[in-house]
PDB file of C-alpha atoms in Angstrom:
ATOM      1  CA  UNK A  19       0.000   0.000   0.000  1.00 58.00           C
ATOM      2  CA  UNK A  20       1.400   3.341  -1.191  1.00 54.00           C
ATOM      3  CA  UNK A  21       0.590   4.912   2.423  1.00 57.00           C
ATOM      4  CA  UNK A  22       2.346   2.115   4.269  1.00 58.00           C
ATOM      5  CA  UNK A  23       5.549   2.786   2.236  1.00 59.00           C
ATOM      6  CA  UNK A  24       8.649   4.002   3.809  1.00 63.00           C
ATOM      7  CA  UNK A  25       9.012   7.954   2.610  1.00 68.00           C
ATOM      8  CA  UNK A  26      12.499   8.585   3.603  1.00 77.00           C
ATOM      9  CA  UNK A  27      10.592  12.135   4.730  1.00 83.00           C
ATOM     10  CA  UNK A  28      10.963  13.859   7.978  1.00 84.00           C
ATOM     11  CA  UNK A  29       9.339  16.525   9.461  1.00 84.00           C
ATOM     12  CA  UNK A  30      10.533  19.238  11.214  1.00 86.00           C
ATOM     13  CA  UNK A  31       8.039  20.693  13.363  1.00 88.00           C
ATOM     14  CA  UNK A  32       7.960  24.634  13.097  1.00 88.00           C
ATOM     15  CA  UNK A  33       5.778  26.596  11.681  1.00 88.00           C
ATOM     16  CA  UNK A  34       5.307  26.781   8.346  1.00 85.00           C
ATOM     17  CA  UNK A  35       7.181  23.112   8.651  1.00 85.00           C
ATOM     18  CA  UNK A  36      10.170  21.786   7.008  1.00 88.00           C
ATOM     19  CA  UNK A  37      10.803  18.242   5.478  1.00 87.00           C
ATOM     20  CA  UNK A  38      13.754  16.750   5.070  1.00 86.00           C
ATOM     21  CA  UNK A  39      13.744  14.175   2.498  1.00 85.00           C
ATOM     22  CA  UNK A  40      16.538  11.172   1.088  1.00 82.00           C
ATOM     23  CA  UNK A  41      17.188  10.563  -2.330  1.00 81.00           C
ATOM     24  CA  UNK A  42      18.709   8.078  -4.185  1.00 80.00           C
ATOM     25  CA  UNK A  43      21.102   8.958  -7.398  1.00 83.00           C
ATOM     26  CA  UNK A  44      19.355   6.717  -9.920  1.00 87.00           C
ATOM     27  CA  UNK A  45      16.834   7.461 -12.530  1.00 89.00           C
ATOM     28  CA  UNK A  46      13.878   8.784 -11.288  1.00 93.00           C
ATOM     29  CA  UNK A  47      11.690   6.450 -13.355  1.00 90.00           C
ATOM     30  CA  UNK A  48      12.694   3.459 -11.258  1.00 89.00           C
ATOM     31  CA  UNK A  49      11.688   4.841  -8.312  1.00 89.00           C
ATOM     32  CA  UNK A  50       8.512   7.374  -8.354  1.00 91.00           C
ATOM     33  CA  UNK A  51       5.928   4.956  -8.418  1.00 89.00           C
ATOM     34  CA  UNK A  52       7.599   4.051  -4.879  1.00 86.00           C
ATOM     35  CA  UNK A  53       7.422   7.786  -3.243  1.00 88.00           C
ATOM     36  CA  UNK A  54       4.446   7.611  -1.142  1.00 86.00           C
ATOM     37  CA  UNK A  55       2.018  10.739  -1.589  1.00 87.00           C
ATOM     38  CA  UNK A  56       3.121  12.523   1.456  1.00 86.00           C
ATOM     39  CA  UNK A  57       6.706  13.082   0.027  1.00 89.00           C
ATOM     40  CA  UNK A  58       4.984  14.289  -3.284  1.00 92.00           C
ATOM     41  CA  UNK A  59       2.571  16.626  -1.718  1.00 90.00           C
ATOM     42  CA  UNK A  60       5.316  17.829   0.716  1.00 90.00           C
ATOM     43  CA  UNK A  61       7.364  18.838  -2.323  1.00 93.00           C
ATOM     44  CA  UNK A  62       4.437  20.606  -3.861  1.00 94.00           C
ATOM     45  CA  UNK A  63       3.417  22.469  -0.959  1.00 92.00           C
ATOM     46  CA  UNK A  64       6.800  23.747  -0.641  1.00 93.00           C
ATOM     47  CA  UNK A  65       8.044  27.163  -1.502  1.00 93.00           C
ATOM     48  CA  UNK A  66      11.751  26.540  -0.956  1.00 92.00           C
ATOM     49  CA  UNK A  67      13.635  23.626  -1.869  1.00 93.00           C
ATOM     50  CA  UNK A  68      17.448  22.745  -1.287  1.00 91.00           C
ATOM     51  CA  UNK A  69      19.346  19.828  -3.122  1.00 91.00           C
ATOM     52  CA  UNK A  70      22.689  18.241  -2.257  1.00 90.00           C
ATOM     53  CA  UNK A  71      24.126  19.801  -5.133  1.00 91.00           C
ATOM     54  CA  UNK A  72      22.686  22.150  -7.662  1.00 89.00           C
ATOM     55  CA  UNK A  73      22.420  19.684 -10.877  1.00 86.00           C
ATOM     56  CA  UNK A  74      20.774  22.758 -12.729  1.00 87.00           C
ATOM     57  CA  UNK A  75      24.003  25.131 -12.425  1.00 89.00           C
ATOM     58  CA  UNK A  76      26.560  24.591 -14.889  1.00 90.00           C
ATOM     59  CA  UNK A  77      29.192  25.669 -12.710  1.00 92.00           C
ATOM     60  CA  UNK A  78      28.490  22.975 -10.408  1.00 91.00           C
ATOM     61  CA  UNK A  79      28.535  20.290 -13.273  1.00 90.00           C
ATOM     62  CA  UNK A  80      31.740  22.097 -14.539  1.00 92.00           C
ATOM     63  CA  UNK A  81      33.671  21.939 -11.559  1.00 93.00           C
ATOM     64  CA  UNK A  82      32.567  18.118 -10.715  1.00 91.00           C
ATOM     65  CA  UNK A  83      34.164  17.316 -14.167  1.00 90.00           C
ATOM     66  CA  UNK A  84      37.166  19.129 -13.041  1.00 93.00           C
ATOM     67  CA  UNK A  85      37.481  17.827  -9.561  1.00 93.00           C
ATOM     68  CA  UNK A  86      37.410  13.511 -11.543  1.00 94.00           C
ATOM     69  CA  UNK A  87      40.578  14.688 -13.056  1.00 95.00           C
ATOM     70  CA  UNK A  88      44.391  13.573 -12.209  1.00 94.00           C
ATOM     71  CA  UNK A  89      46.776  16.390 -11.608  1.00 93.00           C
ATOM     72  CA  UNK A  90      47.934  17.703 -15.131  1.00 92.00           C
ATOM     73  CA  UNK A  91      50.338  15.802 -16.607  1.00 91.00           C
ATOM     74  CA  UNK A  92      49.437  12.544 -15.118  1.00 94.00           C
ATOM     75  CA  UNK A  93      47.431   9.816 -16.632  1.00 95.00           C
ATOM     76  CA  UNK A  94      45.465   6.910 -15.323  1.00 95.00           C
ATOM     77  CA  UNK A  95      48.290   4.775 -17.329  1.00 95.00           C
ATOM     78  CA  UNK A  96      50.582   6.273 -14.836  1.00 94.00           C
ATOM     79  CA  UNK A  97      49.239   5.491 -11.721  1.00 92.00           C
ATOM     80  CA  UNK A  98      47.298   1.901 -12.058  1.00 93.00           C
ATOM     81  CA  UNK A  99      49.286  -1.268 -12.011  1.00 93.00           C
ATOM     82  CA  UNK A 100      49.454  -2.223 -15.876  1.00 95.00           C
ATOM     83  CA  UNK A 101      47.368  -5.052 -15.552  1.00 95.00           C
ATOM     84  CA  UNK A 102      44.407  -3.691 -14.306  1.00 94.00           C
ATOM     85  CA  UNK A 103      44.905  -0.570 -16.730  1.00 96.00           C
ATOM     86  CA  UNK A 104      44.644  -3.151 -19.630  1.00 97.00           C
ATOM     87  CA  UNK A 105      41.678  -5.013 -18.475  1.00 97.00           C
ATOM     88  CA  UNK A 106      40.009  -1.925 -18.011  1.00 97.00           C
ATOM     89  CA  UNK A 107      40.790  -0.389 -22.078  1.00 97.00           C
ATOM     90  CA  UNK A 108      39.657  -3.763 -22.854  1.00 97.00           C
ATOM     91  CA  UNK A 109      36.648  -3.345 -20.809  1.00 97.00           C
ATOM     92  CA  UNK A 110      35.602  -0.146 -22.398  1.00 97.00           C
ATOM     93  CA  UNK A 111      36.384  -1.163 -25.976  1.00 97.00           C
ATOM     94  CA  UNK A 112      33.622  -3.930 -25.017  1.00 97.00           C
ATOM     95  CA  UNK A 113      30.749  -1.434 -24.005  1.00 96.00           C
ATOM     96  CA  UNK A 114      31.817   0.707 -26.680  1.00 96.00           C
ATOM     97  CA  UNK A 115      30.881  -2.169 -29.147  1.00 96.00           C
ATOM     98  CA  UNK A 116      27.677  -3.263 -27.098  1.00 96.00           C
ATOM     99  CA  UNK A 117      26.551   0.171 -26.422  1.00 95.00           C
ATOM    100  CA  UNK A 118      24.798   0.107 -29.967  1.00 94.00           C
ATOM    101  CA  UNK A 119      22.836  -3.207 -28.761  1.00 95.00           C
ATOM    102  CA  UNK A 120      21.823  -1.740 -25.544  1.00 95.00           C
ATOM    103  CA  UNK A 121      19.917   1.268 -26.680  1.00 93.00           C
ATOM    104  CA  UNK A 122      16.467   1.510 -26.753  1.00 92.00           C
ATOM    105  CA  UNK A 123      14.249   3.070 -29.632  1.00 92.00           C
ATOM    106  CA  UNK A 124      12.859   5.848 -27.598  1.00 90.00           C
ATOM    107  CA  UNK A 125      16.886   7.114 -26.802  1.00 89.00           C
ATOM    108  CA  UNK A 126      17.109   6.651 -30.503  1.00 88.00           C
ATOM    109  CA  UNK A 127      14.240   8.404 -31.607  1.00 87.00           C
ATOM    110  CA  UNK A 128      15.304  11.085 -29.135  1.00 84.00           C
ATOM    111  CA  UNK A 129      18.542  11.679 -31.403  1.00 84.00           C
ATOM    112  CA  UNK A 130      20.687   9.928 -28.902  1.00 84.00           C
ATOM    113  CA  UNK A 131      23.690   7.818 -30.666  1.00 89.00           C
ATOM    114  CA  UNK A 132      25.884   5.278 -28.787  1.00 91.00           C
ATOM    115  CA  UNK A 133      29.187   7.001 -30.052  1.00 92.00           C
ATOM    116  CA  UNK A 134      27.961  10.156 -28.181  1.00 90.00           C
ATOM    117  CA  UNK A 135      26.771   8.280 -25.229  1.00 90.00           C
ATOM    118  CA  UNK A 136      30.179   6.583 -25.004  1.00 94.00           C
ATOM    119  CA  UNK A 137      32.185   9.922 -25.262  1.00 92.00           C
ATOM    120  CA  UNK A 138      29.464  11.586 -22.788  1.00 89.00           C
ATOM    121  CA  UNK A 139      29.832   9.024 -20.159  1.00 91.00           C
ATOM    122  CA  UNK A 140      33.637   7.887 -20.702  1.00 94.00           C
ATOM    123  CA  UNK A 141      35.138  10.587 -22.462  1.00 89.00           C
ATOM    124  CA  UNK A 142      38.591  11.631 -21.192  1.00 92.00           C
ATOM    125  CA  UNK A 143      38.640   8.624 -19.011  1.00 96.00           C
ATOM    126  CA  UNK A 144      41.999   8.511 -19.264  1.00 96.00           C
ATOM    127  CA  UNK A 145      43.029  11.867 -17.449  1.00 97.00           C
ATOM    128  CA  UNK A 146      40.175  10.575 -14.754  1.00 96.00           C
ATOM    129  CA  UNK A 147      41.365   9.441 -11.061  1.00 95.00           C
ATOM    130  CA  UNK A 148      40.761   5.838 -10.310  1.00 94.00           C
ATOM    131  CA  UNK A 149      37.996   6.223  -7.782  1.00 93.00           C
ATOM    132  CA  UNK A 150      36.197   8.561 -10.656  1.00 94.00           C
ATOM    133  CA  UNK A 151      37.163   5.684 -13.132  1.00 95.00           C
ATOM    134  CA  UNK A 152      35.680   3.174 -11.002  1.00 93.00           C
ATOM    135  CA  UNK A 153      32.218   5.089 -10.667  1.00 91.00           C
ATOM    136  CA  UNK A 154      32.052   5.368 -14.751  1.00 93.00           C
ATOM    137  CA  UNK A 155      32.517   1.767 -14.940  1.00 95.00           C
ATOM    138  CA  UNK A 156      29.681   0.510 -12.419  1.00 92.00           C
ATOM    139  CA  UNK A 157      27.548   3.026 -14.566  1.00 89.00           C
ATOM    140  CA  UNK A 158      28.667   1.578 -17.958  1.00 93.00           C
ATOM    141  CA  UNK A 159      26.138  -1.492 -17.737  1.00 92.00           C
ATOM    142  CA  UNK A 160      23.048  -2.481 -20.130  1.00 94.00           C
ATOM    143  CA  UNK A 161      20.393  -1.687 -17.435  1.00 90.00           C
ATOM    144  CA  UNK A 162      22.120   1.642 -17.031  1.00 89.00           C
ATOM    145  CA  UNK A 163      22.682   2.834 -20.467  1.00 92.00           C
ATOM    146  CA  UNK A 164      19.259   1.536 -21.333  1.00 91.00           C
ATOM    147  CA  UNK A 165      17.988   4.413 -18.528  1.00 87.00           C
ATOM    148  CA  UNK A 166      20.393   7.202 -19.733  1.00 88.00           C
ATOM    149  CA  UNK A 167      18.829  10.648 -20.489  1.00 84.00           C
ATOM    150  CA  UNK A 168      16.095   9.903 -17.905  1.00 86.00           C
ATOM    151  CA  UNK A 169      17.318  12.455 -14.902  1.00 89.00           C
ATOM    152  CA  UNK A 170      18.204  10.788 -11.249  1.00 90.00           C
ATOM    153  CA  UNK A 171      15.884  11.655  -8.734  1.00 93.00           C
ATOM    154  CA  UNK A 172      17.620  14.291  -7.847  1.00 91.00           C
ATOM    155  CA  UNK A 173      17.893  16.190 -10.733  1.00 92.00           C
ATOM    156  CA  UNK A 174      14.580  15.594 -12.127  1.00 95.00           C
ATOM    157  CA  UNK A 175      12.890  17.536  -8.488  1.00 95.00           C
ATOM    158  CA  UNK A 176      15.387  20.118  -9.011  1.00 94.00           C
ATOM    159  CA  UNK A 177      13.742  20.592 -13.055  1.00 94.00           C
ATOM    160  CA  UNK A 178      10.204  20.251 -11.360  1.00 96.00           C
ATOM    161  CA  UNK A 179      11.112  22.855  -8.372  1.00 95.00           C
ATOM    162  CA  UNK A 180      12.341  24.603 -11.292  1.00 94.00           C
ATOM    163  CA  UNK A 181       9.431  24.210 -13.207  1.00 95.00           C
ATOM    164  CA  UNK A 182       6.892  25.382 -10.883  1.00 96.00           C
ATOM    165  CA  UNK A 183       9.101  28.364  -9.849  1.00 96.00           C
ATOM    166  CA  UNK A 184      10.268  27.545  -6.723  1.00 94.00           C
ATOM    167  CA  UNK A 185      13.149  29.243  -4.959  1.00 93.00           C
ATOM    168  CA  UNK A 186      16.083  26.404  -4.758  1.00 92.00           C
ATOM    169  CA  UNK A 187      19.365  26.112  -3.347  1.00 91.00           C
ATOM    170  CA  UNK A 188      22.294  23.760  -2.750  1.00 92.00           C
ATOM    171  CA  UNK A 189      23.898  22.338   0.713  1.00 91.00           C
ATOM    172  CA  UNK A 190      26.794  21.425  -0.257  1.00 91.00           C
ATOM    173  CA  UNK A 191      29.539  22.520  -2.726  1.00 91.00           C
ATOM    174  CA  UNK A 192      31.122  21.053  -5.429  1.00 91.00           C
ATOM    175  CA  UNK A 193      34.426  20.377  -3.215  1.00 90.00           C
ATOM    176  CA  UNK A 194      32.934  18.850  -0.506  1.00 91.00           C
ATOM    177  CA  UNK A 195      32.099  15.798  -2.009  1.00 88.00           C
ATOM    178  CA  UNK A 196      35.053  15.783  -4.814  1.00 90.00           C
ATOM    179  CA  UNK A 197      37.681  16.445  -1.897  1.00 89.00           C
ATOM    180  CA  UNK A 198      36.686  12.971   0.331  1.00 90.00           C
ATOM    181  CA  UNK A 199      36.763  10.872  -2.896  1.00 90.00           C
ATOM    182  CA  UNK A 200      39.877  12.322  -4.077  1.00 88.00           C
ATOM    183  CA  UNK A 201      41.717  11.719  -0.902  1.00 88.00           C
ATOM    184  CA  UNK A 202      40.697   7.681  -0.851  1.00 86.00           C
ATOM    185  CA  UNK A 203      44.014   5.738  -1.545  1.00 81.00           C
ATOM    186  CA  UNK A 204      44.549   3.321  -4.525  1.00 78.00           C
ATOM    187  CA  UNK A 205      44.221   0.450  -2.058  1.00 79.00           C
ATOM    188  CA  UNK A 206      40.351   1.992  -0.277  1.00 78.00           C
ATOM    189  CA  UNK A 207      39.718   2.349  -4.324  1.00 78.00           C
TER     190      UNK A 207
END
């Protein structure tokens, strides 16, 4: 039953209230049917809504692309053992072949074509820092590309607050979540 469904909402009794809701970063379309009512109409009713990150601002996607990278000069050939390096080009020249197979008609019809998929998810992979690396590859599956330009939860509430004019925000910077990955060690990647 929809209202017996955990809503990953909290309240936060003032007045007017607050809510303070989890997401998840996958496409929204696999999990809306699951977001019980009171989450929706909390959203609606709202005036104000802050994300983790503002998705919408093309600094913020800017500078996340920027933070992935290794220092310049250095290349992931440099700093993975030359095994795993060539197991992962291997890897990649794999989905780049499947990625054709795994597309669905509607991402055709929508202009979408597996070369630019490829490049937009694993371009420059190269320059990227293993733990960045290893995030593109977990993405880089049928299921996944099958779902690709459907927006993540997140990003498709920030369109709608968007949408319906409401005043939005972000909680956290770019480098707050770039600088903890970053400083993981080959061996915690």
């Amino acid at each position: 039953q929809q209202n017996e469904l955990n809503s990953f909402l909290w309240t936060i009794k003032r007045d007017p209230p607050s809510y303070f809701f989890g997401t998840i970063h996958v496409p929204y379309t696999r999990v809306w049917d699951f977001i019980p009512e009171n989450s929706k109409k909390a959203f609606q009713q709202s005036h104000i809504v802050y994300f983790e990150l503002d998705l919408t601002d093309p600094y913020t996607i800017s500078a996340l692309t920027s933070c992935q990278l290794l220092p310049q000069g250095e290349n992931l050939q440099d700093v993975l053992p030359r095994d795993i390096y060539h197991r992962l080009k291997r890897h990649l020249e794999y989905v780049k072949l499947m990625m054709p197979s795994w597309m669905t008609p509607d991402q055709r019809g929508k202009g979408l074509y597996a070369d630019y998929l490829f490049n937009a998810i694993a371009g420059n992979w190269e320059r990227k820092r293993p733990v960045w690396v290893m995030l593109m590859v977990n993405s880089l599956t049928e299921v996944d590309i099958k779902s690709r330009g459907v927006p993540v939860l997140d990003l498709f509430l920030a369109q709608e607050a968007e949408r319906l004019r409401k005043q939005t925000g972000a909680v956290e910077k770019v480098e707050e979540q770039c600088h903890p990955l970053n400083g993981l060690n080959f061996s915690q990647v």
